[in-house]
PDB file of C-alpha atoms and ligand atoms in Angstrom:
ATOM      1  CA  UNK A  24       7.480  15.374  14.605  1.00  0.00           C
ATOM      2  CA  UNK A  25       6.539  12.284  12.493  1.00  0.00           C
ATOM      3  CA  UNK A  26       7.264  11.893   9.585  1.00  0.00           C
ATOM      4  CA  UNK A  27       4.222  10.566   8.427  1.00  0.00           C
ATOM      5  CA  UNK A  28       1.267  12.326   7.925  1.00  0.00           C
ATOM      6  CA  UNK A  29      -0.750   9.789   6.818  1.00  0.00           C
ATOM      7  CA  UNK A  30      -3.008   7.259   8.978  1.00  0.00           C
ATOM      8  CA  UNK A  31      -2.633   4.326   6.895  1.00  0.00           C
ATOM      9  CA  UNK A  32      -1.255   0.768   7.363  1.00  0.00           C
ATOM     10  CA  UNK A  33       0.457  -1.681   4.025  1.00  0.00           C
ATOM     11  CA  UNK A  34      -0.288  -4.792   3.469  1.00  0.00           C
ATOM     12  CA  UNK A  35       2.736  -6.986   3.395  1.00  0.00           C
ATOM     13  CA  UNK A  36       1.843  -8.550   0.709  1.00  0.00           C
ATOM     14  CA  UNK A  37       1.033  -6.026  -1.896  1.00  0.00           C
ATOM     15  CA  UNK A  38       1.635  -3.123  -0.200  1.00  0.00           C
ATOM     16  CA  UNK A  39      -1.872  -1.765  -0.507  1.00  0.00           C
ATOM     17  CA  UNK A  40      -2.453   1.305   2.090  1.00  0.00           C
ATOM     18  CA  UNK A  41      -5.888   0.881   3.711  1.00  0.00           C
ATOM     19  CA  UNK A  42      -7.021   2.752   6.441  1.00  0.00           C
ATOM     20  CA  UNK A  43      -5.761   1.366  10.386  1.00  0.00           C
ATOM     21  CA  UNK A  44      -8.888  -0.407  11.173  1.00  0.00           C
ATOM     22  CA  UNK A  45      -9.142  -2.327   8.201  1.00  0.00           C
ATOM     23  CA  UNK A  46      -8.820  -6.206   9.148  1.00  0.00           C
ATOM     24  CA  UNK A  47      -8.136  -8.033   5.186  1.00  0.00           C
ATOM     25  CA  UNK A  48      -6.462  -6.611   2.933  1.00  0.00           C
ATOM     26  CA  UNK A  49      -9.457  -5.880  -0.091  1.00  0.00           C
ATOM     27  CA  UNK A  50      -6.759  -6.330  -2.642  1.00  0.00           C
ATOM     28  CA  UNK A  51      -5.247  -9.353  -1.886  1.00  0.00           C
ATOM     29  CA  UNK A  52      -6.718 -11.032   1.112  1.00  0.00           C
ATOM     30  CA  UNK A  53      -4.034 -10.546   3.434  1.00  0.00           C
ATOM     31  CA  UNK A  54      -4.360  -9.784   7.361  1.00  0.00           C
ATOM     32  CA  UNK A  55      -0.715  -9.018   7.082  1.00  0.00           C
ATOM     33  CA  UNK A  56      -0.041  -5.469   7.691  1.00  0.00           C
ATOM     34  CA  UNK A  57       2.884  -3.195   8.350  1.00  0.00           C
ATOM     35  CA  UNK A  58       3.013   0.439   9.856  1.00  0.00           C
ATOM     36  CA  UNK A  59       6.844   0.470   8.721  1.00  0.00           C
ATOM     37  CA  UNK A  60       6.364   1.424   4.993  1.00  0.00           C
ATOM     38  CA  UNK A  61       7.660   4.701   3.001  1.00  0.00           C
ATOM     39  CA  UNK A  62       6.384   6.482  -0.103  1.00  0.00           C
ATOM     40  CA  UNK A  63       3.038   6.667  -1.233  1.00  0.00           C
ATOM     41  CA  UNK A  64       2.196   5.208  -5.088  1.00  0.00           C
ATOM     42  CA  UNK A  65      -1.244   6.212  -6.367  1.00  0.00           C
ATOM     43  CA  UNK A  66      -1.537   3.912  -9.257  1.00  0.00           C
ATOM     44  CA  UNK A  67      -5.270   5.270 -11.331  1.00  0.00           C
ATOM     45  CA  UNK A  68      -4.175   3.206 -14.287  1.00  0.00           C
ATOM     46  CA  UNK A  69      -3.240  -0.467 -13.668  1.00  0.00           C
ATOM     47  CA  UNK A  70      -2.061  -1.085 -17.398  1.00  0.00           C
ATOM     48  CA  UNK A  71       0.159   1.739 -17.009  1.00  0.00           C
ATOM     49  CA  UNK A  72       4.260   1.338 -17.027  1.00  0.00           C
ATOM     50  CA  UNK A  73       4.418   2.786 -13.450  1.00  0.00           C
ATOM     51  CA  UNK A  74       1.914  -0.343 -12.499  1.00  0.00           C
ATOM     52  CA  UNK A  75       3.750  -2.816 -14.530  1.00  0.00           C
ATOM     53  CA  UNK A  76       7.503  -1.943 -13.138  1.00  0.00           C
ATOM     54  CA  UNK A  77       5.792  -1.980  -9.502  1.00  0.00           C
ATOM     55  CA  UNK A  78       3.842  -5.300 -10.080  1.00  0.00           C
ATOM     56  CA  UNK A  79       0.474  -3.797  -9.462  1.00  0.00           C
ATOM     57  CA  UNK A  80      -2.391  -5.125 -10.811  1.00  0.00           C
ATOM     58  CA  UNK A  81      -5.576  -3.039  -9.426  1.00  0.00           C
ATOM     59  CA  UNK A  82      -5.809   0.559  -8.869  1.00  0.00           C
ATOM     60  CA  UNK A  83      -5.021   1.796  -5.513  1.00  0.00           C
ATOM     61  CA  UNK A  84      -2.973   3.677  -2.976  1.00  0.00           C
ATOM     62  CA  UNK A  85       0.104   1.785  -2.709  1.00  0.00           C
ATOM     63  CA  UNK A  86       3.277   2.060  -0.298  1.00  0.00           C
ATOM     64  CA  UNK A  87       6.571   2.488  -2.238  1.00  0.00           C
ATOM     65  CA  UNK A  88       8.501   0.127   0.298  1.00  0.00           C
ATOM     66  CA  UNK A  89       6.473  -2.181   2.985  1.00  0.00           C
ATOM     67  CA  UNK A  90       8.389  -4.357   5.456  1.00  0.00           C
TER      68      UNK A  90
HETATM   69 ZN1   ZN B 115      -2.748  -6.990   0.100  1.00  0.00          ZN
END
């Protein structure tokens, strides 16, 4: 059993989830990715606390941890 459902890769930069066949990272230009990241942020509001605390900037599906 894995335990992750979802078919996504993060960018090791800014920890962006984008689908597995995505080459550059649309947030940050990165073809850094990982498959070895945990939790899923959904930020909708990138002036929010949550976004500040986490550093993120855009709105987006990001990976809690991305390594
Ligand atoms: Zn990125």
């Amino acid at each position: 059993m894995s335990r992750r459902k979802l078919p996504f890769k993060a960018c090791v930069k800014c920890k962006l989830l984008v689908d597995e066949d995505v080459d550059v990272c649309p947030n940050c230009g990165s073809r850094e990715f990982t498959d070895n990241w945990e939790g899923v942020v959904v930020v909708l509001n990138p002036s929010s606390e949550a976004a500040r605390i986490l550093g993120i900037q855009k709105k987006g599906m990001y990976a809690l941890k991305a390594r």
